Structures are given as structure tokens and as C-alpha cells.
Amino acid sequence: MRQVFATLLLGGSLLLQAGAVQAQPVLALNDDKPVMDARADAHTWIDAEGQAGIEQVAAGKGGPAFAPAADDTIYSLGPRAALWLHYRIARSPGSHQDWLLAFPLPLLDLATVYQRTAAGTWISQTAGDTVAVSSWPEPGRYGQFELKLPDSGLHDVYVRIQHQTEVSIPVRISTRSYQAQRLQLEYLAIGVVFGALVLLIIACAVQSWVYRDRAYGWYSVYAVIMALVVAAWTGVAGHFLWGSFSTWNNMAQGFLAILGGGSALLVVHHLCGTGSRYKWFERLALQTGMAGVPLALVYLFVERGLGVAILGAYLVVVVALGTSRAYMTWRRQDVVGFWVLAAFSPLGLVTLLTVTSILGLFSLPWLYHYGLMAALAMEVPLLLVALNTRSHERHAVEAREQAMSSQDALTGLLAAHLFHDRFKQVVGRAQRHQEPAAVVYIELVNYRYIKKTWGTAVAEQSLLRSVIKLRRLLRDVNTVGRIDEARFGLILEGVSSRAPVTDLSARLIAAGLMPLKGLKPEVVLQFHVAGVVLSERLGSHEEISTALADLLHSMAARTRRPIRFLEPESTHPMPLDTESTLDTISSGPQPPQALHGPSKAHAPPPLRAVKSHSNR
């Protein structure tokens, strides 16, 4: 009761001091209520010419006529006019906290607070986009001023505000301790968003470098732009990055917003790809996204009102084109369109609301703080999901394309040129290091008959059946390739005799002659096998390959010897060493046998016998 009675006495005394000059409420600051919204507690006056000074404004009866303010009032000041706010503040009994007057609007151009000292003079403090943050009385994301409140009595506070575009100005009075705690929570939320963005940027850049995928590199650039957009619109960039450059700090929000809108549309265009219909719409979206850079540069040099109109119109077009592009992609059964639509819709909604707020249609100051960050926190990861999906699809196509150049499209075996490359390597190792190996050519003899009788589909099915039977008999380390239409090549490393080759070939021929149960028509596979063991016969790769092909061609269709090998190289008599004969003659007299030739017992065999032996 005593506290209530004291409060009533204080209110009465304050009203007596105010007199009948201005019927303005007095803000009684109570430590038990550490924060209050002070928009409706001010009296306002708009100086159309922007020339009035504090002495003229605070003149009392001869001064301007202040009127009570209303919540969510949207002011249209333009480049010349100034808005004046007048507050009458007093401490409640027992209040000892330090109090701050804050304008939580990072986009505010200029705010100057006037307070009367004990000596009766006016002191001013200024903050805003057009002033370097380092010169603010309380550097931060937005302007805040310490109230120099006396222990008792009224305290008049005048605020002069300039802002070129339509704006609704939030005003908050709070204790210093409450404001410090609030700032910590705000920076915590901002730090989480920026930490995730930085991690995403680094991950995309590393992935682009490791996988040589430029899509991830461009996406990291887009994420950097969007991070700068959020930093500029929340005031973080002005506080930490370019606080000393007031001109750029005032222009950065619009410039980066246009640049971010264009880059977002380009990302959507890249992810959605090209479709068979609406080519004109795809070109329109691409050209609109590319127009972001020149429009952002134009924004820096035009009058502020025109720049804001360009900003609003461009972002509306970007949202419409991006959402439509994602929806059309989703309609053609592309899952990437769903992820792009889910990512772009919240950001587009927040962007439209922000634009309408900037244009003065309604007031939502919290959008600058939390709406944009929340939408971006949803949009960037979802777009990354869409990018991963599209990248995996593209890599799968590239992998199939590379496989087509290295593998046979029908059978999946090595292509002919790669098989011959490995053939050359095996022959080279056998010549240099005597490494054992065998090379086998296998031909499906009745392929042309199958193709002529039952058609191409059955013939290709026969080839696939042949590959399946080969795979069942071979090890994974063996090299198999398709070297002709119905001919396969096989390299068996580590084989030094014919027995393993003969065993494998016999099993393959037997498997081919076994009809497949339920197959219509019942087609058997007839194989001919030509092989060579490199330890028996060496030569160039071309010679051995030609010899194996000739051996296959020499076999009759119904031969009883479907497995054949190249014969070993034939040996020839060593030629007479002329130099050793001359040394023997010059060494002195020789026996008669040496002078007249060898005896019949040591005579060389007849030439016919040598020829007969070589023919075998």
C-alpha cells in the first residue's frame, strides 16, 4: 500500500510539473518491469523541411505542436523531412538501474537523441546507417542510447529521426542488464545461423575441389552472398565488417538483396535443369537472374526512393519466377523440383513480406531479425539436398558415359581396344621377365545362324548367356573382353601349361551345349576355342592375335576338335661358326679327317630328314 501510495503521489507531482502545456503521459520506469514498448508513449511531430533545431522544438508554447503517437504508424519522411519524438520519463521510487533507449531497426538511417543536463544544456548522441558505427554511443547492430535520468523529477528526451523510405519505427526502453541479456540471445541465434552457413560454405568448397564439381563451388559462392545479405539486414555486417564505412553501410542492404535475389534465381535455374516445354520461360528466368548484377550496380547510383522501387520490383519477379520454375519441375515428376520448392517457398514468402514492409504497406520489424534468418536456415540445407540429388544424377550419367568408352555396351566386358592394350602388356612382361600367361580366343560359332533364324534379340540374348557362363568359370582377376561381334578374348595370368586352359574350355563348351530350362526357343551355344601358352610361343601382340584369329577361321563348324592351341616355335640347326673353323686351321697341321671333311660316321643328317622333322 505504501508503494502504491508513493506512486500516486509521484504521478500527481509529475502532472503538476507538466502543467497544462502538454497533456503527455509520463513513463515511470520500474526495475520490476525491465522492458517496455515505448512507441505509443511518445508525442510526435514531423518537420517537413528538416531545419528545426532542438531549441526550437523544446520551446514549449512557442514550439511545434506535438501529437500523440499510435502503434504501428508508418512514416513517409522522404529525403528532407525529419520525425521528432518527445518522451517524458521519470524513475519510480526505488529504481536504481541504468536504462537504455533502443531502436531495434538495423536499417534506420539516422537517429539523434537529445537530453538535458543538470546545467540546463542539451547534449546529443547519434546512431544509424549513415553514421560510422565506431562513432555510435553504444556500438551494436542497431542504435541504443543511455538515458541520463535524475534520481527524481521529470526527464525530457527528444529524438530526431531521418529515413528516406517508408518505415515503422520500433522503440524499446529497457534496463542495461536486460538489454545485455537480450543481445546475447540475439547474437547466439545469429551465431548458430552463421556457423552453419560457414560450415556449409567450407564443405561445398572442399567438395568442389575434391570432386572437380563446379556446381558445389558456385553454390558456396551463393551461400557466401546469402550470408552477407543476412549480415547486412541484421546489422551484424555494419557492427563487425564495414562499420567504419557509413556510405557503404547505408547502401549494402539493397545492393546485396538484389545480388542475392539474382543468384538465388540462377541456383534454382541450374537445379531445375532444362525441360522440353516452356523454353521461353526458362530463358526468361535465366536472363532475370543474370540481370541481378547490373541492377545491383544501378541501385548504388540512383536516388534512394527509385532504388527501393527497383529492389522491390526485382525481388517480387525473382520470387514469382523461382517458385514457378520449381513447381513446373516438380510437375514433371522430378524430385529435385520438390526440394527446390520446399526450400524457396519460405524464403520467397519472407522476401515478399519484407518488400511490402519496406514499401510501407504494413509493419513487421521482426522480419529483419528473425524471419530472414529462419527462412535462410531452412532454404540453404534444402537447396543443398537438391544439389546433391542433381549432382548424383549427373555423375551417374557421366559414369555410364565413361563406361561406354571402356566397356562393351551389351555385355559389360572390356572394350576391344582396352583388351588389346592389356594383351600387349602381358606379352611384354612375358618377353622381359618370362612371366607365365595364356591367351584364349573364344567364338560363339552358331551366332550368325541364331541371328538369321530367330532374330537379333535372341542372338543378343545368346551373347549374354555366353558371358554369364564365362563369368561362372573365371576368377575376378582374369581379363575378359569382347573383341568381335561373337568373339571373346581371355587372358589367364600365371598359367604355364595347356592343362588349365583345356579344362576351362571343355567346361565352357559343355555348359554351352546344355539347354536352358524353360527357354523358348531352345538355343544351344556352340563354342570354338583357340589358345596359346606364352611360354611356348612368343612374338608380338599383333602376330599372336592374328594367329589365334586364323586358327579359329580354320576350324570347321562341326569340328571334333573345338579346342586348339598354337604350336610351339620350331627350332633350327645352329649355323657353322666360321671364326672357330679358321682358328682351327691356323693352329697347325690337321688330321686327314679335318682336311678332307668328316667321315661318314660323323656326317650330318640328310636335308630331307631335317625338313621332315620341321614339318612335324
PDB file of N, CA and C in Angstrom, residues 454-527:
ATOM      1  N   TRP A 454      16.306 -66.707 -85.622  1.00  0.00           N
ATOM      2  CA  TRP A 454      15.381 -66.207 -84.582  1.00  0.00           C
ATOM      3  C   TRP A 454      15.461 -64.691 -84.348  1.00  0.00           C
ATOM      4  N   GLY A 455      16.340 -64.018 -85.027  1.00  0.00           N
ATOM      5  CA  GLY A 455      16.362 -62.566 -84.924  1.00  0.00           C
ATOM      6  C   GLY A 455      17.458 -62.036 -84.005  1.00  0.00           C
ATOM      7  N   THR A 456      17.572 -60.709 -84.016  1.00  0.00           N
ATOM      8  CA  THR A 456      18.645 -60.046 -83.272  1.00  0.00           C
ATOM      9  C   THR A 456      18.476 -60.188 -81.771  1.00  0.00           C
ATOM     10  N   ALA A 457      17.228 -60.129 -81.285  1.00  0.00           N
ATOM     11  CA  ALA A 457      17.004 -60.189 -79.837  1.00  0.00           C
ATOM     12  C   ALA A 457      17.500 -61.514 -79.265  1.00  0.00           C
ATOM     13  N   VAL A 458      17.176 -62.620 -79.923  1.00  0.00           N
ATOM     14  CA  VAL A 458      17.624 -63.930 -79.436  1.00  0.00           C
ATOM     15  C   VAL A 458      19.142 -64.057 -79.561  1.00  0.00           C
ATOM     16  N   ALA A 459      19.714 -63.486 -80.650  1.00  0.00           N
ATOM     17  CA  ALA A 459      21.164 -63.538 -80.819  1.00  0.00           C
ATOM     18  C   ALA A 459      21.879 -62.774 -79.704  1.00  0.00           C
ATOM     19  N   GLU A 460      21.382 -61.584 -79.364  1.00  0.00           N
ATOM     20  CA  GLU A 460      21.998 -60.818 -78.271  1.00  0.00           C
ATOM     21  C   GLU A 460      21.803 -61.529 -76.936  1.00  0.00           C
ATOM     22  N   GLN A 461      20.648 -62.187 -76.766  1.00  0.00           N
ATOM     23  CA  GLN A 461      20.437 -62.973 -75.552  1.00  0.00           C
ATOM     24  C   GLN A 461      21.448 -64.113 -75.465  1.00  0.00           C
ATOM     25  N   SER A 462      21.795 -64.695 -76.601  1.00  0.00           N
ATOM     26  CA  SER A 462      22.799 -65.764 -76.615  1.00  0.00           C
ATOM     27  C   SER A 462      24.166 -65.231 -76.202  1.00  0.00           C
ATOM     28  N   LEU A 463      24.504 -64.036 -76.650  1.00  0.00           N
ATOM     29  CA  LEU A 463      25.767 -63.435 -76.223  1.00  0.00           C
ATOM     30  C   LEU A 463      25.788 -63.221 -74.710  1.00  0.00           C
ATOM     31  N   LEU A 464      24.685 -62.738 -74.169  1.00  0.00           N
ATOM     32  CA  LEU A 464      24.630 -62.522 -72.723  1.00  0.00           C
ATOM     33  C   LEU A 464      24.731 -63.840 -71.968  1.00  0.00           C
ATOM     34  N   ARG A 465      24.098 -64.881 -72.481  1.00  0.00           N
ATOM     35  CA  ARG A 465      24.227 -66.191 -71.845  1.00  0.00           C
ATOM     36  C   ARG A 465      25.672 -66.676 -71.892  1.00  0.00           C
ATOM     37  N   SER A 466      26.352 -66.392 -72.990  1.00  0.00           N
ATOM     38  CA  SER A 466      27.760 -66.784 -73.098  1.00  0.00           C
ATOM     39  C   SER A 466      28.607 -66.072 -72.053  1.00  0.00           C
ATOM     40  N   VAL A 467      28.342 -64.775 -71.856  1.00  0.00           N
ATOM     41  CA  VAL A 467      29.099 -64.011 -70.854  1.00  0.00           C
ATOM     42  C   VAL A 467      28.823 -64.542 -69.455  1.00  0.00           C
ATOM     43  N   ILE A 468      27.576 -64.885 -69.172  1.00  0.00           N
ATOM     44  CA  ILE A 468      27.233 -65.424 -67.847  1.00  0.00           C
ATOM     45  C   ILE A 468      27.981 -66.731 -67.593  1.00  0.00           C
ATOM     46  N   LYS A 469      28.043 -67.596 -68.603  1.00  0.00           N
ATOM     47  CA  LYS A 469      28.746 -68.866 -68.431  1.00  0.00           C
ATOM     48  C   LYS A 469      30.244 -68.637 -68.251  1.00  0.00           C
ATOM     49  N   LEU A 470      30.793 -67.675 -68.974  1.00  0.00           N
ATOM     50  CA  LEU A 470      32.209 -67.348 -68.799  1.00  0.00           C
ATOM     51  C   LEU A 470      32.482 -66.838 -67.391  1.00  0.00           C
ATOM     52  N   ARG A 471      31.646 -65.941 -66.911  1.00  0.00           N
ATOM     53  CA  ARG A 471      31.832 -65.368 -65.576  1.00  0.00           C
ATOM     54  C   ARG A 471      31.794 -66.445 -64.497  1.00  0.00           C
ATOM     55  N   ARG A 472      30.964 -67.452 -64.683  1.00  0.00           N
ATOM     56  CA  ARG A 472      30.868 -68.511 -63.677  1.00  0.00           C
ATOM     57  C   ARG A 472      32.138 -69.351 -63.609  1.00  0.00           C
ATOM     58  N   LEU A 473      32.853 -69.453 -64.721  1.00  0.00           N
ATOM     59  CA  LEU A 473      34.030 -70.310 -64.766  1.00  0.00           C
ATOM     60  C   LEU A 473      35.324 -69.576 -64.436  1.00  0.00           C
ATOM     61  N   LEU A 474      35.319 -68.260 -64.551  1.00  0.00           N
ATOM     62  CA  LEU A 474      36.545 -67.484 -64.386  1.00  0.00           C
ATOM     63  C   LEU A 474      36.630 -66.857 -63.004  1.00  0.00           C
ATOM     64  N   ARG A 475      37.855 -66.471 -62.663  1.00  0.00           N
ATOM     65  CA  ARG A 475      38.075 -65.712 -61.441  1.00  0.00           C
ATOM     66  C   ARG A 475      37.959 -64.218 -61.738  1.00  0.00           C
ATOM     67  N   ASP A 476      37.831 -63.447 -60.671  1.00  0.00           N
ATOM     68  CA  ASP A 476      37.668 -61.998 -60.867  1.00  0.00           C
ATOM     69  C   ASP A 476      38.923 -61.351 -61.440  1.00  0.00           C
ATOM     70  N   VAL A 477      40.093 -61.970 -61.214  1.00  0.00           N
ATOM     71  CA  VAL A 477      41.341 -61.355 -61.663  1.00  0.00           C
ATOM     72  C   VAL A 477      41.588 -61.590 -63.143  1.00  0.00           C
ATOM     73  N   ASN A 478      40.861 -62.519 -63.759  1.00  0.00           N
ATOM     74  CA  ASN A 478      41.053 -62.784 -65.187  1.00  0.00           C
ATOM     75  C   ASN A 478      40.474 -61.653 -66.021  1.00  0.00           C
ATOM     76  N   THR A 479      41.129 -61.367 -67.133  1.00  0.00           N
ATOM     77  CA  THR A 479      40.709 -60.295 -68.037  1.00  0.00           C
ATOM     78  C   THR A 479      39.889 -60.890 -69.167  1.00  0.00           C
ATOM     79  N   VAL A 480      38.668 -60.364 -69.345  1.00  0.00           N
ATOM     80  CA  VAL A 480      37.769 -60.827 -70.398  1.00  0.00           C
ATOM     81  C   VAL A 480      37.296 -59.610 -71.187  1.00  0.00           C
ATOM     82  N   GLY A 481      37.293 -59.731 -72.503  1.00  0.00           N
ATOM     83  CA  GLY A 481      36.822 -58.639 -73.349  1.00  0.00           C
ATOM     84  C   GLY A 481      36.096 -59.168 -74.560  1.00  0.00           C
ATOM     85  N   ARG A 482      35.257 -58.333 -75.120  1.00  0.00           N
ATOM     86  CA  ARG A 482      34.569 -58.666 -76.371  1.00  0.00           C
ATOM     87  C   ARG A 482      35.347 -58.018 -77.500  1.00  0.00           C
ATOM     88  N   ILE A 483      35.972 -58.854 -78.361  1.00  0.00           N
ATOM     89  CA  ILE A 483      36.882 -58.341 -79.381  1.00  0.00           C
ATOM     90  C   ILE A 483      36.274 -58.388 -80.775  1.00  0.00           C
ATOM     91  N   ASP A 484      35.134 -59.024 -80.917  1.00  0.00           N
ATOM     92  CA  ASP A 484      34.429 -59.035 -82.201  1.00  0.00           C
ATOM     93  C   ASP A 484      32.949 -59.246 -81.912  1.00  0.00           C
ATOM     94  N   GLU A 485      32.149 -59.344 -82.966  1.00  0.00           N
ATOM     95  CA  GLU A 485      30.705 -59.440 -82.772  1.00  0.00           C
ATOM     96  C   GLU A 485      30.330 -60.648 -81.933  1.00  0.00           C
ATOM     97  N   ALA A 486      30.942 -61.801 -82.200  1.00  0.00           N
ATOM     98  CA  ALA A 486      30.631 -63.020 -81.441  1.00  0.00           C
ATOM     99  C   ALA A 486      31.902 -63.681 -80.929  1.00  0.00           C
ATOM    100  N   ARG A 487      32.924 -62.895 -80.648  1.00  0.00           N
ATOM    101  CA  ARG A 487      34.215 -63.424 -80.216  1.00  0.00           C
ATOM    102  C   ARG A 487      34.643 -62.728 -78.923  1.00  0.00           C
ATOM    103  N   PHE A 488      35.154 -63.527 -78.013  1.00  0.00           N
ATOM    104  CA  PHE A 488      35.616 -63.025 -76.721  1.00  0.00           C
ATOM    105  C   PHE A 488      37.098 -63.350 -76.555  1.00  0.00           C
ATOM    106  N   GLY A 489      37.789 -62.467 -75.864  1.00  0.00           N
ATOM    107  CA  GLY A 489      39.192 -62.691 -75.547  1.00  0.00           C
ATOM    108  C   GLY A 489      39.366 -62.897 -74.053  1.00  0.00           C
ATOM    109  N   LEU A 490      40.308 -63.780 -73.706  1.00  0.00           N
ATOM    110  CA  LEU A 490      40.523 -64.145 -72.305  1.00  0.00           C
ATOM    111  C   LEU A 490      42.014 -64.190 -72.036  1.00  0.00           C
ATOM    112  N   ILE A 491      42.457 -63.536 -70.977  1.00  0.00           N
ATOM    113  CA  ILE A 491      43.859 -63.546 -70.547  1.00  0.00           C
ATOM    114  C   ILE A 491      43.931 -64.220 -69.195  1.00  0.00           C
ATOM    115  N   LEU A 492      44.705 -65.318 -69.133  1.00  0.00           N
ATOM    116  CA  LEU A 492      44.880 -66.080 -67.888  1.00  0.00           C
ATOM    117  C   LEU A 492      46.334 -65.922 -67.448  1.00  0.00           C
ATOM    118  N   GLU A 493      46.589 -65.069 -66.478  1.00  0.00           N
ATOM    119  CA  GLU A 493      47.951 -64.852 -65.990  1.00  0.00           C
ATOM    120  C   GLU A 493      48.302 -65.930 -64.979  1.00  0.00           C
ATOM    121  N   GLY A 494      49.589 -66.314 -64.983  1.00  0.00           N
ATOM    122  CA  GLY A 494      50.069 -67.343 -64.075  1.00  0.00           C
ATOM    123  C   GLY A 494      49.895 -68.760 -64.595  1.00  0.00           C
ATOM    124  N   VAL A 495      49.436 -68.935 -65.833  1.00  0.00           N
ATOM    125  CA  VAL A 495      49.228 -70.261 -66.429  1.00  0.00           C
ATOM    126  C   VAL A 495      50.439 -70.578 -67.299  1.00  0.00           C
ATOM    127  N   SER A 496      51.088 -71.698 -67.021  1.00  0.00           N
ATOM    128  CA  SER A 496      52.305 -72.076 -67.754  1.00  0.00           C
ATOM    129  C   SER A 496      52.135 -73.364 -68.554  1.00  0.00           C
ATOM    130  N   SER A 497      50.976 -73.960 -68.543  1.00  0.00           N
ATOM    131  CA  SER A 497      50.748 -75.196 -69.295  1.00  0.00           C
ATOM    132  C   SER A 497      49.367 -75.145 -69.938  1.00  0.00           C
ATOM    133  N   ARG A 498      49.119 -76.139 -70.810  1.00  0.00           N
ATOM    134  CA  ARG A 498      47.861 -76.160 -71.524  1.00  0.00           C
ATOM    135  C   ARG A 498      46.722 -76.768 -70.712  1.00  0.00           C
ATOM    136  N   ALA A 499      47.036 -77.513 -69.671  1.00  0.00           N
ATOM    137  CA  ALA A 499      46.008 -78.259 -68.950  1.00  0.00           C
ATOM    138  C   ALA A 499      44.920 -77.359 -68.372  1.00  0.00           C
ATOM    139  N   PRO A 500      45.248 -76.260 -67.647  1.00  0.00           N
ATOM    140  CA  PRO A 500      44.167 -75.403 -67.119  1.00  0.00           C
ATOM    141  C   PRO A 500      43.299 -74.805 -68.222  1.00  0.00           C
ATOM    142  N   VAL A 501      43.934 -74.455 -69.358  1.00  0.00           N
ATOM    143  CA  VAL A 501      43.167 -73.869 -70.457  1.00  0.00           C
ATOM    144  C   VAL A 501      42.227 -74.909 -71.053  1.00  0.00           C
ATOM    145  N   THR A 502      42.738 -76.117 -71.220  1.00  0.00           N
ATOM    146  CA  THR A 502      41.902 -77.183 -71.782  1.00  0.00           C
ATOM    147  C   THR A 502      40.732 -77.503 -70.867  1.00  0.00           C
ATOM    148  N   ASP A 503      40.989 -77.557 -69.565  1.00  0.00           N
ATOM    149  CA  ASP A 503      39.915 -77.853 -68.612  1.00  0.00           C
ATOM    150  C   ASP A 503      38.840 -76.776 -68.637  1.00  0.00           C
ATOM    151  N   LEU A 504      39.266 -75.519 -68.611  1.00  0.00           N
ATOM    152  CA  LEU A 504      38.290 -74.414 -68.621  1.00  0.00           C
ATOM    153  C   LEU A 504      37.502 -74.426 -69.924  1.00  0.00           C
ATOM    154  N   SER A 505      38.167 -74.659 -71.059  1.00  0.00           N
ATOM    155  CA  SER A 505      37.475 -74.643 -72.350  1.00  0.00           C
ATOM    156  C   SER A 505      36.471 -75.783 -72.446  1.00  0.00           C
ATOM    157  N   ALA A 506      36.861 -76.965 -71.958  1.00  0.00           N
ATOM    158  CA  ALA A 506      35.942 -78.096 -72.014  1.00  0.00           C
ATOM    159  C   ALA A 506      34.701 -77.842 -71.173  1.00  0.00           C
ATOM    160  N   ARG A 507      34.880 -77.271 -70.011  1.00  0.00           N
ATOM    161  CA  ARG A 507      33.726 -76.961 -69.168  1.00  0.00           C
ATOM    162  C   ARG A 507      32.828 -75.916 -69.817  1.00  0.00           C
ATOM    163  N   LEU A 508      33.413 -74.931 -70.496  1.00  0.00           N
ATOM    164  CA  LEU A 508      32.619 -73.905 -71.163  1.00  0.00           C
ATOM    165  C   LEU A 508      31.830 -74.513 -72.323  1.00  0.00           C
ATOM    166  N   ILE A 509      32.469 -75.365 -73.110  1.00  0.00           N
ATOM    167  CA  ILE A 509      31.778 -75.980 -74.245  1.00  0.00           C
ATOM    168  C   ILE A 509      30.633 -76.850 -73.743  1.00  0.00           C
ATOM    169  N   ALA A 510      30.876 -77.602 -72.661  1.00  0.00           N
ATOM    170  CA  ALA A 510      29.818 -78.450 -72.117  1.00  0.00           C
ATOM    171  C   ALA A 510      28.660 -77.624 -71.580  1.00  0.00           C
ATOM    172  N   ALA A 511      28.985 -76.511 -70.910  1.00  0.00           N
ATOM    173  CA  ALA A 511      27.919 -75.643 -70.387  1.00  0.00           C
ATOM    174  C   ALA A 511      27.093 -75.043 -71.508  1.00  0.00           C
ATOM    175  N   GLY A 512      27.751 -74.732 -72.663  1.00  0.00           N
ATOM    176  CA  GLY A 512      27.019 -74.162 -73.772  1.00  0.00           C
ATOM    177  C   GLY A 512      26.074 -75.139 -74.424  1.00  0.00           C
ATOM    178  N   LEU A 513      26.424 -76.408 -74.411  1.00  0.00           N
ATOM    179  CA  LEU A 513      25.574 -77.402 -75.046  1.00  0.00           C
ATOM    180  C   LEU A 513      24.403 -77.837 -74.181  1.00  0.00           C
ATOM    181  N   MET A 514      24.383 -77.401 -72.919  1.00  0.00           N
ATOM    182  CA  MET A 514      23.265 -77.725 -72.037  1.00  0.00           C
ATOM    183  C   MET A 514      22.148 -76.696 -72.249  1.00  0.00           C
ATOM    184  N   PRO A 515      20.983 -77.080 -72.724  1.00  0.00           N
ATOM    185  CA  PRO A 515      19.894 -76.100 -72.967  1.00  0.00           C
ATOM    186  C   PRO A 515      19.376 -75.518 -71.657  1.00  0.00           C
ATOM    187  N   LEU A 516      18.986 -74.273 -71.724  1.00  0.00           N
ATOM    188  CA  LEU A 516      18.448 -73.597 -70.551  1.00  0.00           C
ATOM    189  C   LEU A 516      16.994 -73.984 -70.366  1.00  0.00           C
ATOM    190  N   LYS A 517      16.650 -74.434 -69.156  1.00  0.00           N
ATOM    191  CA  LYS A 517      15.296 -74.902 -68.887  1.00  0.00           C
ATOM    192  C   LYS A 517      14.289 -73.763 -69.009  1.00  0.00           C
ATOM    193  N   GLY A 518      13.248 -74.012 -69.798  1.00  0.00           N
ATOM    194  CA  GLY A 518      12.197 -73.020 -69.970  1.00  0.00           C
ATOM    195  C   GLY A 518      12.474 -71.989 -71.032  1.00  0.00           C
ATOM    196  N   LEU A 519      13.638 -72.053 -71.687  1.00  0.00           N
ATOM    197  CA  LEU A 519      13.975 -71.070 -72.710  1.00  0.00           C
ATOM    198  C   LEU A 519      13.256 -71.386 -74.015  1.00  0.00           C
ATOM    199  N   LYS A 520      12.607 -70.412 -74.565  1.00  0.00           N
ATOM    200  CA  LYS A 520      11.926 -70.529 -75.842  1.00  0.00           C
ATOM    201  C   LYS A 520      12.454 -69.439 -76.770  1.00  0.00           C
ATOM    202  N   PRO A 521      13.021 -69.797 -77.932  1.00  0.00           N
ATOM    203  CA  PRO A 521      13.296 -71.153 -78.425  1.00  0.00           C
ATOM    204  C   PRO A 521      14.497 -71.783 -77.710  1.00  0.00           C
ATOM    205  N   GLU A 522      14.596 -73.097 -77.807  1.00  0.00           N
ATOM    206  CA  GLU A 522      15.686 -73.810 -77.167  1.00  0.00           C
ATOM    207  C   GLU A 522      16.938 -73.673 -78.025  1.00  0.00           C
ATOM    208  N   VAL A 523      17.819 -72.796 -77.586  1.00  0.00           N
ATOM    209  CA  VAL A 523      19.025 -72.477 -78.336  1.00  0.00           C
ATOM    210  C   VAL A 523      20.225 -72.938 -77.528  1.00  0.00           C
ATOM    211  N   VAL A 524      21.073 -73.745 -78.139  1.00  0.00           N
ATOM    212  CA  VAL A 524      22.322 -74.153 -77.500  1.00  0.00           C
ATOM    213  C   VAL A 524      23.441 -73.266 -78.018  1.00  0.00           C
ATOM    214  N   LEU A 525      24.513 -73.193 -77.253  1.00  0.00           N
ATOM    215  CA  LEU A 525      25.655 -72.340 -77.589  1.00  0.00           C
ATOM    216  C   LEU A 525      26.829 -73.237 -77.962  1.00  0.00           C
ATOM    217  N   GLN A 526      27.355 -73.044 -79.166  1.00  0.00           N
ATOM    218  CA  GLN A 526      28.491 -73.829 -79.649  1.00  0.00           C
ATOM    219  C   GLN A 526      29.727 -72.940 -79.679  1.00  0.00           C
ATOM    220  N   PHE A 527      30.752 -73.348 -78.958  1.00  0.00           N
ATOM    221  CA  PHE A 527      31.965 -72.546 -78.829  1.00  0.00           C
ATOM    222  C   PHE A 527      33.130 -73.237 -79.519  1.00  0.00           C
TER     223      PHE A 527
END
